[in-house]
Short mmCIF file of C-alpha atoms in Angstrom, two decimals:
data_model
loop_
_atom_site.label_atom_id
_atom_site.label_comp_id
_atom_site.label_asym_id
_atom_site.label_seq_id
_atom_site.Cartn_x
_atom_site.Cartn_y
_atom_site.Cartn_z
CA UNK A 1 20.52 33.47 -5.71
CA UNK A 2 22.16 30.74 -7.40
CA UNK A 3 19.82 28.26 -6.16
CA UNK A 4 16.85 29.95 -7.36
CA UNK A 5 18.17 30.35 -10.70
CA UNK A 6 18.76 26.31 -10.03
CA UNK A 7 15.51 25.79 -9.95
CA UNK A 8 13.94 28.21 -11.65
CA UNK A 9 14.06 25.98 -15.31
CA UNK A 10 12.30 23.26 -13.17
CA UNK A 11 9.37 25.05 -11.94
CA UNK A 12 8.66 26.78 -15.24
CA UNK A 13 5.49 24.32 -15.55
CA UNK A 14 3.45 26.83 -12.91
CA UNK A 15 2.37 28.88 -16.06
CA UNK A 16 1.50 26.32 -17.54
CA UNK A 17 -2.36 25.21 -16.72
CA UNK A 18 -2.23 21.77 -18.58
CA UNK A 19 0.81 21.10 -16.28
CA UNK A 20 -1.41 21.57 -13.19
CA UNK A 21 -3.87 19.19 -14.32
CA UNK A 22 -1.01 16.90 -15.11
CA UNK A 23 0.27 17.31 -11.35
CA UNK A 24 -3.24 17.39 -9.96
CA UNK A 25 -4.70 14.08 -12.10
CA UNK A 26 -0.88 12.32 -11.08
CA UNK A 27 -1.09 13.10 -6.98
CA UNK A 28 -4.50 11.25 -6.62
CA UNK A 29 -3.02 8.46 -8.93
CA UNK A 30 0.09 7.99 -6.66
CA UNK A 31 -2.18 8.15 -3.70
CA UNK A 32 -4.50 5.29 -4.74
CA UNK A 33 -1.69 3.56 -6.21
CA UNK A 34 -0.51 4.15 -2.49
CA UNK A 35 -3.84 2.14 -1.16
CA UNK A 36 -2.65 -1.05 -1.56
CA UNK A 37 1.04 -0.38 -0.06
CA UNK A 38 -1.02 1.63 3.02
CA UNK A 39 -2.87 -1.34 4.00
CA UNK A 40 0.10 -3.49 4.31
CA UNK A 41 1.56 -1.17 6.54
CA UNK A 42 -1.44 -1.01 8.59
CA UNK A 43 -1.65 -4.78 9.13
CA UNK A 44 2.16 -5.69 9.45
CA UNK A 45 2.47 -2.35 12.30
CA UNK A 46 -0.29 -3.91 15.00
CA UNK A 47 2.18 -7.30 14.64
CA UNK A 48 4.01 -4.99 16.63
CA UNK A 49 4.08 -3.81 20.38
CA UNK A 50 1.38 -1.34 20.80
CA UNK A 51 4.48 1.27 22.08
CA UNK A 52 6.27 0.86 18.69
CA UNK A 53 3.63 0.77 16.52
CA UNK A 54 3.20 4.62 15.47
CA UNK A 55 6.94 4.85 15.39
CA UNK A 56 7.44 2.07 12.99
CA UNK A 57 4.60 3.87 10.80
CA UNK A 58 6.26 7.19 10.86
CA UNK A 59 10.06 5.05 10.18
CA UNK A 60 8.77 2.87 7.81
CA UNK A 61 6.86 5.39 5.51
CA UNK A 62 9.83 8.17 6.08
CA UNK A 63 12.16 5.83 4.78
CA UNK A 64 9.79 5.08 1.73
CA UNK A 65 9.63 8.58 1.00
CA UNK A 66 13.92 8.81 0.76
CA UNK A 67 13.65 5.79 -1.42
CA UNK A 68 11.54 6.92 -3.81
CA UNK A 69 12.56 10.52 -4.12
CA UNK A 70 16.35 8.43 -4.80
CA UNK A 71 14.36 6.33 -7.50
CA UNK A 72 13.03 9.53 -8.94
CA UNK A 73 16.98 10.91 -8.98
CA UNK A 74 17.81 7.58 -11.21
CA UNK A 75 15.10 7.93 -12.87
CA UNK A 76 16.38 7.30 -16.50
CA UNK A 77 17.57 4.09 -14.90
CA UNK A 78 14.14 3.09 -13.68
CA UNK A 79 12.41 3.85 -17.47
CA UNK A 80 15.07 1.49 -18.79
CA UNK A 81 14.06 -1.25 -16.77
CA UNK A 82 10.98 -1.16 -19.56
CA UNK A 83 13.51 -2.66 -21.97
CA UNK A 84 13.21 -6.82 -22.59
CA UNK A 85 15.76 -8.69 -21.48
CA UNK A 86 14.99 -12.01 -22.33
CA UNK A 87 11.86 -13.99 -23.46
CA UNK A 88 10.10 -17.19 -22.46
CA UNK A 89 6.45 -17.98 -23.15
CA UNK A 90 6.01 -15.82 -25.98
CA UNK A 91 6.77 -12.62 -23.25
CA UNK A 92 9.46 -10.03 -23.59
CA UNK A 93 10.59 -10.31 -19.58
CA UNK A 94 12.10 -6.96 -18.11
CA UNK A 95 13.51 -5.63 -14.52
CA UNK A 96 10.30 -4.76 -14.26
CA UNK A 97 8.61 -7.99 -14.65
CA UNK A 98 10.94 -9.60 -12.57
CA UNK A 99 10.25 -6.81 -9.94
CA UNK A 100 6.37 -7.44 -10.17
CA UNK A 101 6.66 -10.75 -10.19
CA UNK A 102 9.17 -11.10 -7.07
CA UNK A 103 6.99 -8.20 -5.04
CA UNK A 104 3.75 -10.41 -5.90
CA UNK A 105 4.96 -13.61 -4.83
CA UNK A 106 6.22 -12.01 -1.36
CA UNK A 107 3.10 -10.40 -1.13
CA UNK A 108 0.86 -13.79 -1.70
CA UNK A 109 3.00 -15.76 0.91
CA UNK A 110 2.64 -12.83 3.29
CA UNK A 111 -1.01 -12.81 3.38
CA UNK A 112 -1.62 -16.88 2.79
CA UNK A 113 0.58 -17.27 6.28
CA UNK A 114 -1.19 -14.22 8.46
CA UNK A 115 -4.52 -15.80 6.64
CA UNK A 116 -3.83 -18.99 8.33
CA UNK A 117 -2.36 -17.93 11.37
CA UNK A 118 -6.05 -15.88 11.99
CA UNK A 119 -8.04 -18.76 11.17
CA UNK A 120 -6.03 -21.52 12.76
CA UNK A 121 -6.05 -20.23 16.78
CA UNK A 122 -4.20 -22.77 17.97
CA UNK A 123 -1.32 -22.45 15.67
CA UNK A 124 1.55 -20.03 17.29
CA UNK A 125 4.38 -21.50 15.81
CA UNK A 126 4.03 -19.00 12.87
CA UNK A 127 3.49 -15.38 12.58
CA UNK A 128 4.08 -12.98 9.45
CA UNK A 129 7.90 -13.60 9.89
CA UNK A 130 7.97 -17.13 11.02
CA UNK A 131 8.87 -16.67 14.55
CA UNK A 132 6.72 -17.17 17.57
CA UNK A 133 7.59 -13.83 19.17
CA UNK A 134 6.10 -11.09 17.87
CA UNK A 135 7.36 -8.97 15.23
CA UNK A 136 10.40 -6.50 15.54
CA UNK A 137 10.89 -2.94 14.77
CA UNK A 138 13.11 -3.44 12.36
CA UNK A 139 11.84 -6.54 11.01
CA UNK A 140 8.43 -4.77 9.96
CA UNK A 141 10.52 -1.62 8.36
CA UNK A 142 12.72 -3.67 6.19
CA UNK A 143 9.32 -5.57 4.91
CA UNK A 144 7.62 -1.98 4.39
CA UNK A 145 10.56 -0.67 2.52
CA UNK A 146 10.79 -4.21 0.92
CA UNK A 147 7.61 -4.47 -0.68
CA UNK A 148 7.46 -0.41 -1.28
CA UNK A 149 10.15 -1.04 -3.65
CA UNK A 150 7.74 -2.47 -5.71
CA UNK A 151 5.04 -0.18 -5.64
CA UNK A 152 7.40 2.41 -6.13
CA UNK A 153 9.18 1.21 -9.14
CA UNK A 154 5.59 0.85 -10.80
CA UNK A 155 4.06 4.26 -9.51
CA UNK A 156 7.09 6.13 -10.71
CA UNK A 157 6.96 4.13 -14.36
CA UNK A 158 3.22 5.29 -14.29
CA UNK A 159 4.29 8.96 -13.46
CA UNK A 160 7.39 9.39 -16.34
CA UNK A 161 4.31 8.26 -18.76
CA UNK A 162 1.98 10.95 -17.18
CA UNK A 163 4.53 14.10 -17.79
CA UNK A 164 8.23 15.42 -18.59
CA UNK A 165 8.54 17.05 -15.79
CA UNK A 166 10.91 16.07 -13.12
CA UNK A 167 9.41 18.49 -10.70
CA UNK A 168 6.01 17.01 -10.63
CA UNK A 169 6.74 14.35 -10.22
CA UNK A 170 8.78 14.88 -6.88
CA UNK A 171 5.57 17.01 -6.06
CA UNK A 172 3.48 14.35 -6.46
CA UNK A 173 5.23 11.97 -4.51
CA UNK A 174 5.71 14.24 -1.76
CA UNK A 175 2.15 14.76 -1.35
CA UNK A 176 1.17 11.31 -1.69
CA UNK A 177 3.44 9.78 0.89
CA UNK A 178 2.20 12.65 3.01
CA UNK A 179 -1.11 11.48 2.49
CA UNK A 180 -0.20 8.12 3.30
CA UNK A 181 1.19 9.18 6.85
CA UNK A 182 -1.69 11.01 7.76
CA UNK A 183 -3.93 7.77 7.01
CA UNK A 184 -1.64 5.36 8.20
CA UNK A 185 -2.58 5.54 12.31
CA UNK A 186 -6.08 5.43 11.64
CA UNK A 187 -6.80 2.85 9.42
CA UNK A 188 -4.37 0.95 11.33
CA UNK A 189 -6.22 1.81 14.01
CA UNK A 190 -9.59 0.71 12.51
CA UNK A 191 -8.35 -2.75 11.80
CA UNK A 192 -7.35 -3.29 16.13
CA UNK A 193 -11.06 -2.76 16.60
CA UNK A 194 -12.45 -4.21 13.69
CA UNK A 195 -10.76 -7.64 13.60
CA UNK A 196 -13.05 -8.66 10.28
CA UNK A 197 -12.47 -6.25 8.16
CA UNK A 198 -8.68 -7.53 8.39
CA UNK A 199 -9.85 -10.51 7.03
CA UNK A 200 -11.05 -8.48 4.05
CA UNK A 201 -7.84 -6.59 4.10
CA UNK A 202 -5.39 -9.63 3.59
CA UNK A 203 -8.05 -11.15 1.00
CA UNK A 204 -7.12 -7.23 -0.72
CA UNK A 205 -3.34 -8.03 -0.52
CA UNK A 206 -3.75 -11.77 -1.58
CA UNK A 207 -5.80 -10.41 -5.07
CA UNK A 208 -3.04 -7.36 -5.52
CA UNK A 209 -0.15 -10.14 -5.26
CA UNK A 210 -2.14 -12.25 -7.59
CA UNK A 211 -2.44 -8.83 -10.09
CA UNK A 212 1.25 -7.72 -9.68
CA UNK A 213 2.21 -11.54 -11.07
CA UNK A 214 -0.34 -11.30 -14.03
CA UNK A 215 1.20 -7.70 -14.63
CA UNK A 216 4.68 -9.11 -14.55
CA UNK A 217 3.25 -12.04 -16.63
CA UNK A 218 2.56 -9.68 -19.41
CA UNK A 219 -1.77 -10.15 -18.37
CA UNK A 220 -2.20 -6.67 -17.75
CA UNK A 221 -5.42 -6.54 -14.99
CA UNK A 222 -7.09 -2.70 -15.34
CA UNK A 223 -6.48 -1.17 -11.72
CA UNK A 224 -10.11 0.14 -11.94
CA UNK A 225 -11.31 -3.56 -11.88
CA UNK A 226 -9.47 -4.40 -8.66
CA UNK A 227 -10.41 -1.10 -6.76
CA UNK A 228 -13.66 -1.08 -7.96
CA UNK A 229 -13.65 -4.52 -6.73
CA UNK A 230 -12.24 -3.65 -3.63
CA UNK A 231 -14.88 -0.75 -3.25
CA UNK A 232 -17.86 -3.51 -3.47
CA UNK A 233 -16.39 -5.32 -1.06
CA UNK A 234 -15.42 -2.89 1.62
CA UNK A 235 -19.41 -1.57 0.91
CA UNK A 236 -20.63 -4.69 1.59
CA UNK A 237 -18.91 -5.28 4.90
CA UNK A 238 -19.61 -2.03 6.01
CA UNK A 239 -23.13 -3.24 6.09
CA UNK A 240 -22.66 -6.17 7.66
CA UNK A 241 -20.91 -4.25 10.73
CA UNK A 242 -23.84 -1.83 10.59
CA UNK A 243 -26.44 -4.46 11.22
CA UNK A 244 -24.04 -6.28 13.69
CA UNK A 245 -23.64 -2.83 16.05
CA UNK A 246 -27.16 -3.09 15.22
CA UNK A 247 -28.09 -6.26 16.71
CA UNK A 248 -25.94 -5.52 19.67
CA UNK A 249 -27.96 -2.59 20.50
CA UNK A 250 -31.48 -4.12 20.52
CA UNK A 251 -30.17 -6.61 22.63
CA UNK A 252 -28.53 -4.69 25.09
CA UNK A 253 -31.94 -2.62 25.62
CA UNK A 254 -33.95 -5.76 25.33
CA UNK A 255 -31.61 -7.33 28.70
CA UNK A 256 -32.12 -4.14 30.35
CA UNK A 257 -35.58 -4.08 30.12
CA UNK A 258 -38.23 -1.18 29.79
CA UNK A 259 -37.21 2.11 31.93
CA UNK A 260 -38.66 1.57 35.64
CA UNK A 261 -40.59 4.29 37.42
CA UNK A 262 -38.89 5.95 40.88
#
């Protein structure tokens, strides 16, 4: 009984129809904003052993989930990392910016090395973590929980500017890092079997770690551009693997030749 009265004050927004819109328009924002952080996770988990793959998905985005619903707890320390606290350049430089500018930079030398390491075949000496074995369990959960640090701090910035209320915003989160475990086996999935679209994918990462170092610059980039961006691209492939499976198949029946008559 106590509980529920609790609560109660914090779920007073379900009469409230312009609070459902709030919550509604807020879980598809955290769940694109979620996009970019999904990908990484897709490419960094098949660095792994096929075995431990799934697992470190299901680890990696758990733990995500625990560190943002702990953000959301502090939450009137994340808004104040808003606040200036010193300037150079003619730009007011917060946590923030530091955060965006730290999570970009990680996220541009993470892609430039796997980048290289595709094209050049004979190099081995470096993989995403420097080493020539391949990468660890816990080495590719520390960098998902690393770099969702930064995506979080932003989403949940983005949220406290959507609405008031503490509740949606856990709801919101919830769902979207739901939604981001669902997707996370098959797209990872999708990028085994098609090795060139993971060329496209780190290309993604590379221009997001370009974005989150303008952001932090105080060169705000409109998230439409890049996913809009990232939309024409991903079309564009698409085709191109179309009239590849295409090609195969004319030239598989044109080998076997014309049905013969028993």
């Amino acid at each position: 009984m106590q509980l529920v009265e609790f609560l109660a004050p914090h779920f007073a927004f379900v009469s409230d129809p312009t609070a459902w819109v709030a919550l509604l328009t807020l879980i598809v924002l955290e769940v694109v904003l979620g996009i970019d952080n999904l990908i990484f996770i897709s490419i960094l988990t098949n660095k792994l052993p096929v075995a431990q793959r799934a697992r470190a998905r299901r680890l990696g985005i758990s733990a995500a989930l625990v560190m943002r619903l702990i953000l959301l707890a502090t939450i009137s320390i994340i808004v104040q990392l808003t606040t200036p606290i010193f300037t150079a350049f003619g730009h007011g430089f917060s946590w923030r910016d530091l955060i965006l500018i730290a999570g970009g930079l990680f996220l541009v030398w993470k892609a430039t090395k796997e980048i290289h390491h595709t094209v050049d075949l004979d190099d081995h000496q470096d993989t995403m973590m420097g080493e020539t074995l391949q990468l660890s369990l816990a080495g590719a959960i520390f960098q998902i929980l690393l770099l969702d640090l930064v995506f979080s701090i932003d989403s949940i910035i983005t949220a406290v500017g959507m609405t008031d209320e503490i509740a949606i915003m856990y709801i919101a989160v919830i769902v979207a890092v739901s939604v981001m475990m669902l997707a996370a086996g098959p797209l990872a999935d999708f990028f085994a079997k098609n090795p060139s679209i993971v060329m496209l994918a780190l290309g993604f990462l590379l221009m997001i770690g370009m974005t989150l170092i303008a952001d932090g610059m105080g060169y705000h980039v409109p998230k439409g551009y890049i996913y809009a961006a990232m939309g024409f691209s991903a079309l564009v492939e698409g085709l191109n693997m179309l009239a590849r499976r295409r090609k195969k198949a004319k030239a598989a029946a044109t080998e076997d030749g014309p049905p013969r008559l028993t």
